Short mmCIF file of C-alpha atoms and ligand atoms in Angstrom, two decimals:
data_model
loop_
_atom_site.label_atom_id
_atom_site.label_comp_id
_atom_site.label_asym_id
_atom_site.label_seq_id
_atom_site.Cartn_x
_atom_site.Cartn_y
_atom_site.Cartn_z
CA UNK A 1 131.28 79.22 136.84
CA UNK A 2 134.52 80.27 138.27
CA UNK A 3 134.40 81.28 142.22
CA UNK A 4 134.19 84.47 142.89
CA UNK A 5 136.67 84.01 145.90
CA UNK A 6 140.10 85.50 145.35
CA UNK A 7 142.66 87.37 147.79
CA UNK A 8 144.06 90.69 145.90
CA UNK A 9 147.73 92.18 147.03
CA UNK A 10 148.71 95.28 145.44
CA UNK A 11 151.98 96.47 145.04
CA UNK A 12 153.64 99.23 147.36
CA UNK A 13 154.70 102.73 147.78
CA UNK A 14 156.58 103.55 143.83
CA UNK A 15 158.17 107.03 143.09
CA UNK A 16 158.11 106.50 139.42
CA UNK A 17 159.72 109.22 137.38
CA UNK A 18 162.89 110.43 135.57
CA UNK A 19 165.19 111.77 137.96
CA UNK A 20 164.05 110.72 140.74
CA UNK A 21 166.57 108.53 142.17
CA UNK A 22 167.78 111.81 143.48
CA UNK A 23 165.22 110.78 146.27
CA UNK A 24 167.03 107.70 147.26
CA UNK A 25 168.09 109.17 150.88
CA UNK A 26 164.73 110.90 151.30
CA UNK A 27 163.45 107.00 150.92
CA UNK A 28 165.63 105.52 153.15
CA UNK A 29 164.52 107.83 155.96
CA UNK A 30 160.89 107.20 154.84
CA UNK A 31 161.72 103.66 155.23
CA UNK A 32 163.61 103.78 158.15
CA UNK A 33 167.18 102.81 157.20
CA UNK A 34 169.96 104.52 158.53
CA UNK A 35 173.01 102.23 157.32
CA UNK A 36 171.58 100.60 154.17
CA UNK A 37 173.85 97.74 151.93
CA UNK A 38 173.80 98.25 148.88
CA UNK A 39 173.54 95.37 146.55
CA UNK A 40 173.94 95.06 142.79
CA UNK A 41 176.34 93.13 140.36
CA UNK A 42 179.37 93.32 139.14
CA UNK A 43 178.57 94.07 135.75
CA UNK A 44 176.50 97.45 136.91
CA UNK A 45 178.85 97.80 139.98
CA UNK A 46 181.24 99.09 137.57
CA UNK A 47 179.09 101.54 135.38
CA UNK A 48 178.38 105.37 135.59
CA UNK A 49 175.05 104.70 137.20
CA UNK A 50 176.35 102.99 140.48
CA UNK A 51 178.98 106.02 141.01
CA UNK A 52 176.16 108.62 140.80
CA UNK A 53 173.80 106.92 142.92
CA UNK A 54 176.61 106.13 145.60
CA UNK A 55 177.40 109.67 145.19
CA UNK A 56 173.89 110.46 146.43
CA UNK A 57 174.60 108.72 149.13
CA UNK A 58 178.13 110.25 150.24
CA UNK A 59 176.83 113.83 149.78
CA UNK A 60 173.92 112.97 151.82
CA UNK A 61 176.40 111.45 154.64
CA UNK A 62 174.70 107.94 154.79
CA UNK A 63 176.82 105.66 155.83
CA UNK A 64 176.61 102.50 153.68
CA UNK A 65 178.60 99.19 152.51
CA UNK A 66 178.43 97.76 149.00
CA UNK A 67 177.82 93.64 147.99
CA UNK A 68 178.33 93.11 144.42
CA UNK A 69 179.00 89.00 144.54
CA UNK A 70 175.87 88.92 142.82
CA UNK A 71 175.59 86.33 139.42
CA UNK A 72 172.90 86.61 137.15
CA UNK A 73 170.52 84.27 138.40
CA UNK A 74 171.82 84.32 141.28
CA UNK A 75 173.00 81.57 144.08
CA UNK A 76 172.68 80.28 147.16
CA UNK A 77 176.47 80.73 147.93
CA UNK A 78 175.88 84.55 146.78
CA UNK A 79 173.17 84.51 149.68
CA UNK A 80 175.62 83.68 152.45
CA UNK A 81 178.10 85.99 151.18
CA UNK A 82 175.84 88.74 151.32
CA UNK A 83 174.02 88.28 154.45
CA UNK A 84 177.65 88.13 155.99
CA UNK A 85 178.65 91.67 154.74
CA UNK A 86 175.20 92.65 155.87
CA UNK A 87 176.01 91.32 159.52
CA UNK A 88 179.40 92.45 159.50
CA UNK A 89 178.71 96.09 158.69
CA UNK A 90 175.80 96.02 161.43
CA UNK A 91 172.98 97.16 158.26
CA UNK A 92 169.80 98.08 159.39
CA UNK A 93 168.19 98.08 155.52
CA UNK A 94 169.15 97.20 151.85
CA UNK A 95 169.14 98.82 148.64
CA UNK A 96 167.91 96.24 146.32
CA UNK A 97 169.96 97.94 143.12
CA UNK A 98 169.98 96.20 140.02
CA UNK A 99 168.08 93.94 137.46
CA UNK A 100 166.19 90.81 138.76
CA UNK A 101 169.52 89.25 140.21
CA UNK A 102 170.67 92.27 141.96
CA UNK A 103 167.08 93.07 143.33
CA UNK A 104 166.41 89.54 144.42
CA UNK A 105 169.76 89.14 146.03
CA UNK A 106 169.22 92.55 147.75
CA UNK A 107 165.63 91.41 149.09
CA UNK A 108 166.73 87.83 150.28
CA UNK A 109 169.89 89.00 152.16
CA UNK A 110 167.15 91.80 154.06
CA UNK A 111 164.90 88.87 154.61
CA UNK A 112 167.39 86.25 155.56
CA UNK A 113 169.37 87.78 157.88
CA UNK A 114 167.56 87.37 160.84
CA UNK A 115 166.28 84.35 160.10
CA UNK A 116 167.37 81.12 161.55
CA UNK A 117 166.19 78.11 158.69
CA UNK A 118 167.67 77.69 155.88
CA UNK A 119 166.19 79.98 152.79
CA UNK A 120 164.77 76.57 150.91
CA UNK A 121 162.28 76.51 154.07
CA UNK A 122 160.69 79.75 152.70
CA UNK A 123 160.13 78.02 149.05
CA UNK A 124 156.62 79.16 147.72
CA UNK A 125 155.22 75.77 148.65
CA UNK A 126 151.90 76.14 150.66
CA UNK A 127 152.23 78.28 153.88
CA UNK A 128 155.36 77.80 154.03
CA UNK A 129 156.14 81.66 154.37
CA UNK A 130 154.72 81.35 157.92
CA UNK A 131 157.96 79.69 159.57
CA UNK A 132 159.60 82.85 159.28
CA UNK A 133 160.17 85.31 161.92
CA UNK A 134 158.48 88.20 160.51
CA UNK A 135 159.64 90.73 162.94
CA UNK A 136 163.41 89.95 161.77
CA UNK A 137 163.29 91.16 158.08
CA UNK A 138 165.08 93.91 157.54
CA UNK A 139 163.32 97.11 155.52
CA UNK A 140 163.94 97.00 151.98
CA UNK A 141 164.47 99.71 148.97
CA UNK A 142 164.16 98.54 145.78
CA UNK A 143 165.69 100.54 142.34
CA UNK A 144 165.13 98.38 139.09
CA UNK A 145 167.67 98.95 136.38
CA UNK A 146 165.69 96.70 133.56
CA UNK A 147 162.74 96.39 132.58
CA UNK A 148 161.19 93.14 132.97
CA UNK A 149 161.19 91.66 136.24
CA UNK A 150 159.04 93.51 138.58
CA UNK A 151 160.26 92.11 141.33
CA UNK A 152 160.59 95.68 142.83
CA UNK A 153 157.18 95.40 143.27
CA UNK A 154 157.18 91.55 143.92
CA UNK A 155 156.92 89.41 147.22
CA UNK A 156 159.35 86.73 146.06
CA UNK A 157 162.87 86.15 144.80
CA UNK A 158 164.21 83.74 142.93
CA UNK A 159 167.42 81.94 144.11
CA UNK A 160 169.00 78.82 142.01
CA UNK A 161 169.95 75.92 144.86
CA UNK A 162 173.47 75.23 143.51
CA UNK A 163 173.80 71.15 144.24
CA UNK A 164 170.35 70.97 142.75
CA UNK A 165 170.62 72.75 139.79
CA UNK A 166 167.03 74.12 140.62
CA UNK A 167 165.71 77.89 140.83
CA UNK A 168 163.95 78.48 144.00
CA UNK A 169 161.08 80.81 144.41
CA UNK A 170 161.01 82.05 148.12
CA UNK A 171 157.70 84.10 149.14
CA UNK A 172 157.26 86.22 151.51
CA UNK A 173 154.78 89.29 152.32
CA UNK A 174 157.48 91.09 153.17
CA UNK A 175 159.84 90.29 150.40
CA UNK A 176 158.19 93.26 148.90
CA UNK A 177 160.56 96.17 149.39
CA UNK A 178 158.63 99.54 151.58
CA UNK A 179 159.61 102.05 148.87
CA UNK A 180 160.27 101.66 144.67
CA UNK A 181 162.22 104.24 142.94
CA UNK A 182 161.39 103.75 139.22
CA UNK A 183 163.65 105.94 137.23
CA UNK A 184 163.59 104.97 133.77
CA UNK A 185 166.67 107.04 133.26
CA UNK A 186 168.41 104.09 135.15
CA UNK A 187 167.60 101.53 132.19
CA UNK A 188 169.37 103.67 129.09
CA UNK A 189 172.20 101.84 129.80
CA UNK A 190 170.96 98.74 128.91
CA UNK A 191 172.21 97.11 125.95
CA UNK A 192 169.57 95.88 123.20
CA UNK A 193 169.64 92.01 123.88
CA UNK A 194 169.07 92.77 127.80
CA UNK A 195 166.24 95.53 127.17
CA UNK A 196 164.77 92.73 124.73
CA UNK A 197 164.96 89.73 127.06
CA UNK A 198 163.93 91.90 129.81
CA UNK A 199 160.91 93.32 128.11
CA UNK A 200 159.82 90.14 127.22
CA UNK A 201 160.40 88.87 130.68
CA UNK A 202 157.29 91.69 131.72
CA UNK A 203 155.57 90.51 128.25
CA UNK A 204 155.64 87.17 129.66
CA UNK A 205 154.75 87.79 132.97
CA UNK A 206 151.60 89.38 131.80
CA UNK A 207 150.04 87.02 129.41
CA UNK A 208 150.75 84.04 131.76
CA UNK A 209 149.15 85.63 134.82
CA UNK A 210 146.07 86.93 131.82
CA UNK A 211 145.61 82.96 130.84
CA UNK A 212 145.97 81.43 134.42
CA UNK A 213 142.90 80.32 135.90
CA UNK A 214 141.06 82.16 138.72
CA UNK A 215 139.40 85.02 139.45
CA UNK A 216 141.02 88.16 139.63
CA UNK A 217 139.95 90.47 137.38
CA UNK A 218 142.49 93.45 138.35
CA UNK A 219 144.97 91.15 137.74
CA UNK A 220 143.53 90.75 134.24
CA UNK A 221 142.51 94.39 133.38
CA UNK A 222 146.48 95.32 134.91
CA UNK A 223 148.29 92.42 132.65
CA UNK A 224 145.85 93.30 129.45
CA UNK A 225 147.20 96.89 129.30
CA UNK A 226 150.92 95.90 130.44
CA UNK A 227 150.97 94.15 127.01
CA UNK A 228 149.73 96.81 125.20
CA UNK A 229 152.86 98.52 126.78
CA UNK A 230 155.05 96.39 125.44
CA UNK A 231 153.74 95.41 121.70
CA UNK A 232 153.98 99.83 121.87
CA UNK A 233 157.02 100.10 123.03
CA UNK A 234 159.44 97.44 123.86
CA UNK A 235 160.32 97.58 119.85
CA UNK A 236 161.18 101.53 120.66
CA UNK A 237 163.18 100.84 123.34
CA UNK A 238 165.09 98.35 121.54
CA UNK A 239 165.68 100.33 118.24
CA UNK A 240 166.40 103.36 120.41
CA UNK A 241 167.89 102.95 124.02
CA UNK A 242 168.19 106.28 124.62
CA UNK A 243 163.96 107.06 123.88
CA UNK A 244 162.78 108.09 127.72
CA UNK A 245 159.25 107.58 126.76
CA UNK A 246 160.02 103.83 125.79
CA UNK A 247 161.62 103.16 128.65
CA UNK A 248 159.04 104.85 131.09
CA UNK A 249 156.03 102.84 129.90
CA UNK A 250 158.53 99.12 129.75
CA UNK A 251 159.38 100.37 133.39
CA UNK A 252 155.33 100.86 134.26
CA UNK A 253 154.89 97.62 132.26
CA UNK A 254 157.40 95.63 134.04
CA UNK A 255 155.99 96.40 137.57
CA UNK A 256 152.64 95.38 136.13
CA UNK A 257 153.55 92.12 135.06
CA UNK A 258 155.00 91.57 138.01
CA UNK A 259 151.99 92.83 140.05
CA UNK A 260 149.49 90.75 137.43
CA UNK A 261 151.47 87.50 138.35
CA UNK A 262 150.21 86.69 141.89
CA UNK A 263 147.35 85.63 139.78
CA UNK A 264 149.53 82.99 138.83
CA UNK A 265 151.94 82.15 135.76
CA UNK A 266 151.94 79.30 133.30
CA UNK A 267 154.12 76.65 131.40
CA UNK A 268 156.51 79.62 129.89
CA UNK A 269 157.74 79.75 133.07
CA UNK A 270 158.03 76.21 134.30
CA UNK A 271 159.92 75.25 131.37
CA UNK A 272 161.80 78.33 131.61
CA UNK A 273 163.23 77.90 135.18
CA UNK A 274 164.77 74.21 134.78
CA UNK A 275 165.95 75.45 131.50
CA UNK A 276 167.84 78.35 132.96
CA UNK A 277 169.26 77.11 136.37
CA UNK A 278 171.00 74.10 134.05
CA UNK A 279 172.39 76.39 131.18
CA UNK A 280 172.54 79.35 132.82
CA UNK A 281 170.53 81.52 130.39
CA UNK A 282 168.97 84.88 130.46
CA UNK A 283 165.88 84.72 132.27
CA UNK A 284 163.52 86.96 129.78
CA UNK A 285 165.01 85.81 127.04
CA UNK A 286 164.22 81.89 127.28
CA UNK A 287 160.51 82.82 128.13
CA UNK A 288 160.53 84.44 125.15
CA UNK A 289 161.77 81.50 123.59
CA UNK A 290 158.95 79.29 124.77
CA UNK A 291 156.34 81.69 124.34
CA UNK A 292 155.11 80.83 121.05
CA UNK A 293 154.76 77.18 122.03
CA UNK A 294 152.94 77.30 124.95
CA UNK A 295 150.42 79.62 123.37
CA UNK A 296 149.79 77.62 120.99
CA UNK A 297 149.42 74.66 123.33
CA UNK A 298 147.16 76.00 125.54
CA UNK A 299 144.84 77.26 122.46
CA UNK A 300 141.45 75.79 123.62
CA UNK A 301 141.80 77.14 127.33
CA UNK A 302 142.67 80.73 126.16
CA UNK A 303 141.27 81.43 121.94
CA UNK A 304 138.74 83.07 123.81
CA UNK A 305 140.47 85.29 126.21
CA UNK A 306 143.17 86.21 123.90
CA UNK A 307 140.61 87.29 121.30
CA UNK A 308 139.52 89.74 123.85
CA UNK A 309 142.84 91.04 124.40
CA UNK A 310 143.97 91.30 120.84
CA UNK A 311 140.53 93.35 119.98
CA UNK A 312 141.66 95.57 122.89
CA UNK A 313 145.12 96.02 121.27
CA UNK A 314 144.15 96.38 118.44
CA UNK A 315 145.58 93.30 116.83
CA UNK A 316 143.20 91.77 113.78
CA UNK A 317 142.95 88.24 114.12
CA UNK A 318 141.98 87.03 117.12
CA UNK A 319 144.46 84.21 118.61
CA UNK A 320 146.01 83.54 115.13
CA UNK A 321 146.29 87.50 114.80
CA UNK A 322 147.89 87.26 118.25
CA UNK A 323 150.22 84.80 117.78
CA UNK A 324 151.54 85.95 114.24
CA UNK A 325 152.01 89.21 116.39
CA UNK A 326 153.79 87.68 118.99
CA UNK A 327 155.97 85.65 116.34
CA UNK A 328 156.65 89.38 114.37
CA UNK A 329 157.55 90.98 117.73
CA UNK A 330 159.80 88.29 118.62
CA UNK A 331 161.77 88.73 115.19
CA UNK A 332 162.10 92.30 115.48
CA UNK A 333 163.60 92.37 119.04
CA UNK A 334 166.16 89.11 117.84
CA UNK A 335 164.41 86.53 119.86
CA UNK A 336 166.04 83.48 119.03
CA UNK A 337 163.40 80.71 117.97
CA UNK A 338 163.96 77.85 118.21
CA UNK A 339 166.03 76.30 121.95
CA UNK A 340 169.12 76.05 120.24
CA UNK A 341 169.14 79.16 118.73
CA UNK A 342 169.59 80.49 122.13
CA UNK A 343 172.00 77.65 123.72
CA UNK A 344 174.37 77.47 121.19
CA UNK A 345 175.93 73.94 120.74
CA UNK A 346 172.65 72.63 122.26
CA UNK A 347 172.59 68.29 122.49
CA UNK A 348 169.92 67.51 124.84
CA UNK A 349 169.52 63.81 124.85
CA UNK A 350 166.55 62.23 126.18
CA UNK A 351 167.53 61.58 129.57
CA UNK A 352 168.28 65.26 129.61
CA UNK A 353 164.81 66.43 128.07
CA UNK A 354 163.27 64.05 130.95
CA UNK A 355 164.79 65.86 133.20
CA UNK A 356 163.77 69.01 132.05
CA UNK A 357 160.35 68.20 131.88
CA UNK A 358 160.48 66.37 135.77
CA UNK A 359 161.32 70.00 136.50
CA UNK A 360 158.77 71.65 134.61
CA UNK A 361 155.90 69.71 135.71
CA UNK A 362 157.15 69.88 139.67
CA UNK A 363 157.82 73.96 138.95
CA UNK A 364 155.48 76.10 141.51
CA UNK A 365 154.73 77.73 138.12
CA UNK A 366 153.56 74.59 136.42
CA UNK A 367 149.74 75.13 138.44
CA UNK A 368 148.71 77.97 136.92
CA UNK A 369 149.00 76.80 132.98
CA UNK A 370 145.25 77.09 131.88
CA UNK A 371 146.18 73.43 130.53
CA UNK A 372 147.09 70.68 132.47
CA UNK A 373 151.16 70.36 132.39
CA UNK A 374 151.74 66.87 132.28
CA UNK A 375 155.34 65.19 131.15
CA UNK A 376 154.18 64.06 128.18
CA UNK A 377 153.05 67.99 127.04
CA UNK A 378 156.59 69.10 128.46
CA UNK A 379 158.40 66.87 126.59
CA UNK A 380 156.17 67.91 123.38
CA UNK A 381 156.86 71.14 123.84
CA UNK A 382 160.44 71.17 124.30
CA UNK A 383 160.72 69.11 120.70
CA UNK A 384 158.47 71.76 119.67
CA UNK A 385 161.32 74.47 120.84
CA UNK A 386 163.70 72.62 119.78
CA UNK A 387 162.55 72.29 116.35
CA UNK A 388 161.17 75.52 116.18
CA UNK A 389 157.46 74.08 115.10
CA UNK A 390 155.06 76.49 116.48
CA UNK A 391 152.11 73.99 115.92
CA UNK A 392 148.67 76.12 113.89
CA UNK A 393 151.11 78.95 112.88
CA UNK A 394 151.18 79.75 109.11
CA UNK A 395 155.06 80.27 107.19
P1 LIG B 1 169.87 90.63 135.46
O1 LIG B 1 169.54 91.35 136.71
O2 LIG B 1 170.47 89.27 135.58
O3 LIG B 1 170.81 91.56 134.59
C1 LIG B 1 171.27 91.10 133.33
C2 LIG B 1 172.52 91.89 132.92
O4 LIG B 1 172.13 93.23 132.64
C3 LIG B 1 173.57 91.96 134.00
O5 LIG B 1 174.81 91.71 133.40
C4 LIG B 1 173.50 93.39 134.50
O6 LIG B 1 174.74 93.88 134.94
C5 LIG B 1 173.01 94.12 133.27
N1 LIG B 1 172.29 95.37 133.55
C6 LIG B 1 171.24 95.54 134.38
N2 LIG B 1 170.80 96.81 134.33
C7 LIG B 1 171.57 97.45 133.45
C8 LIG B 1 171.63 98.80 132.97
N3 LIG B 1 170.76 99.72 133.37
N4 LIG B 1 172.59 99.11 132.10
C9 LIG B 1 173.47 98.17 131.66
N5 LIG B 1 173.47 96.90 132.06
C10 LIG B 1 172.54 96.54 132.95
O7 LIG B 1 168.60 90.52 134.49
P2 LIG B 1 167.05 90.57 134.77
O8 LIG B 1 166.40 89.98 133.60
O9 LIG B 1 166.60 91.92 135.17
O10 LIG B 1 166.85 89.60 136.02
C11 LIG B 1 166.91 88.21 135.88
C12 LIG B 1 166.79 87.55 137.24
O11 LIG B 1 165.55 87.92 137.85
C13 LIG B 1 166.80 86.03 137.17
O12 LIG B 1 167.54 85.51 138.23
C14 LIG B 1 165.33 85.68 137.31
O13 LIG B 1 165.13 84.38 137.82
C15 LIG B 1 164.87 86.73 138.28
N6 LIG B 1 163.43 87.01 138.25
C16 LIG B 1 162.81 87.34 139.41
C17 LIG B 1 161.46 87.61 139.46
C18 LIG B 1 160.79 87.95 140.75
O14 LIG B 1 159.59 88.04 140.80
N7 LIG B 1 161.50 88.15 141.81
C19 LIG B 1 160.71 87.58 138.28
C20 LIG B 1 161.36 87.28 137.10
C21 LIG B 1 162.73 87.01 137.09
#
């Protein structure tokens, strides 16, 4: 029988509504920052939604700076950039503004700052976490403008180490930002290929952290509705951007993914990571690549559990109900299905798939697949992907 031993962290303070980014200074004074940086990207830097929330700002006489040298998946170089802006203009707080990249770049410069180690000391590797001076991070406000990541409500961000070529997980309690404002009006804007990869970023998130070993059963019952969520209503969102009620329950779903994943996450990820820090792909979108492949390799650990979950949904089936479902979902929201259906012009030799799966099977993530990750099953797998051979699946 599993051990009924587990240690529980629950996500922080979240004004969730529409609208209420209007409370943005309101939460920096809650959260005690007087001259916050904001951070996003460049891409959202230049939309309508940046100018109104800076106008918030100005008519509430905060004084603030802006960093937008943010990629997507962002990197280490993007790091030092921002924490000098945040030094020069003497900031006491950041708002974390953007997707995953803009909300992880905003949380690492507030956490970096004061720090004195490199960032790759604060990897999630052991205890690790515990060389950093704690006192030194700087209060954090997150806004999330997709739908996927959670890492508004998330003690990590992910950073790729550029002469590497690795993503970097760095943990920290207090990565997790004091205050969330989740206004799904932020994420209309979002065209349909980021709202897909995105939504199947929280999708992802939620059945890896469902089928990772361990006990942690508010983990489970939080992930189990978060992809009810999305089978309801990432498909909405997608078809229709501008439907609020989509968006509000991807938003809600998001942050639960995020919050079901301390439980842990699984091989959709560990392939994923490698995979996007050497192509530079969209993050949600290649775990929704791999999804369908993993599932059906870890089959034996999980028919069980996803059974459950697909009864709760209301799926017919069990697993291979569950799986078809996952394969008709993925069609509708233009997943592609196979690798190079997503890296166009894809030639990954051998030496280039063993490297993938080194990185896989070494990825923090890589522990909490209910089946043993090995280099041989990463290696399998990616053929798999690349052929698009979902092994047990029917048509
Ligand atoms: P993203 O932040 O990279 O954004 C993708 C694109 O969407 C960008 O071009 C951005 O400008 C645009 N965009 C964002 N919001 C928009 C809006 N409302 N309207 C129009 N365009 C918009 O994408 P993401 O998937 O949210 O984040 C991916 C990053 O998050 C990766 O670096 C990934 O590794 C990281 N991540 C972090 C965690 C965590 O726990 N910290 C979890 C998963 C992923």
């Amino acid at each position: 029988m599993t051990e009924l031993v587990s240690k529980w962290n629950y996500p922080t303070t979240v004004r969730f509504g529409a609208g209420r980014i209007s409370e943005l200074p309101d939460a920096l004074a809650a959260a005690n920052i007087k001259r916050p940086l904001f951070v996003t990207d460049p891409g959202l830097a230049k939309l309508p939604v940046v100018a109104s929330t800076l106008k918030l700002l100005d008519d509430a006489k905060i004084q603030y700076g802006v960093f937008s040298d943010v990629k997507p998946n962002p990197v280490g170089s993007n790091l030092t950039a921002g924490i000098e802006a945040f030094k020069r203009g003497q900031h006491d707080g950041v708002i974390a503004f953007g997707g995953g990249s803009g909300l992880d770049l905003g949380k690492l410069i507030a956490f970096q700052a004061g720090q004195t180690r490199p960032v790759w000391d604060f990897e999630d590797i052991g205890d690790w976490w515990t060389r950093a001076d704690s006192d030194a991070i700087a209060p954090i406000v997150a806004v999330p403008t997709t739908a996927g990541t959670g890492s508004e409500v998330g003690r990590a961000g992910v950073i790729t180490h550029e002469e590497t070529h690795t993503k970097k997980v760095i943990f920290h309690p207090k990565l997790l930002p004091a205050i969330v404002i989740a206004d799904p009006e932020l994420t209309v804007g979002m065209p349909p290929f980021i709202t897909a990869g995105t939504g199947m970023d929280a999708f992802a998130h939620c059945i890896e952290a469902y089928c990772a070993p361990g006990y942690h059963p508010m983990a489970d019952g939080i992930a189990v509705e978060g992809i009810r969520l999305v089978f309801e209503n990432l498909p909405k969102a997608y078809a229709n951007g501008k439907d609020l009620t989509a968006r509000a329950h991807m938003m809600s779903a998001a942050a639960m993914g995020a919050a079901a994943f301390q439980k842990g996450l699984g091989a959709i990820h560990s392939l994923s990571h490698p995979v996007g820090a050497l192509y530079d792909t969209h993050h949600g979108m290649t775990n929704a690549v791999f999804m369908p492949y993993v599932l059906a390799f870890n089959r034996d650990a999980i028919e069980e559990r996803i059974a459950r979950l697909a009864a709760y949904i209301g799926i017919e089936g069990g697993f291979d109900g569950f799986a078809k479902a996952v394969l008709k979902l993925r069609k509708e929201l233009g997943v592609p299905h196979a690798l190079p259906d997503l890296i166009k012009g894809l030639d990954m030799d051998e030496k280039r798939k063993e490297l993938i799966a080194d990185m896989a099977i070494v990825d923090p993530t890589a522990g909490g697949n209910p089946v043993k990750l090995t280099q041989k099953a990463a290696l399998t797998l990616l053929d798999n992907s690349i052929a698009g051979t979902v092994p047990g699946a029917a048509g």
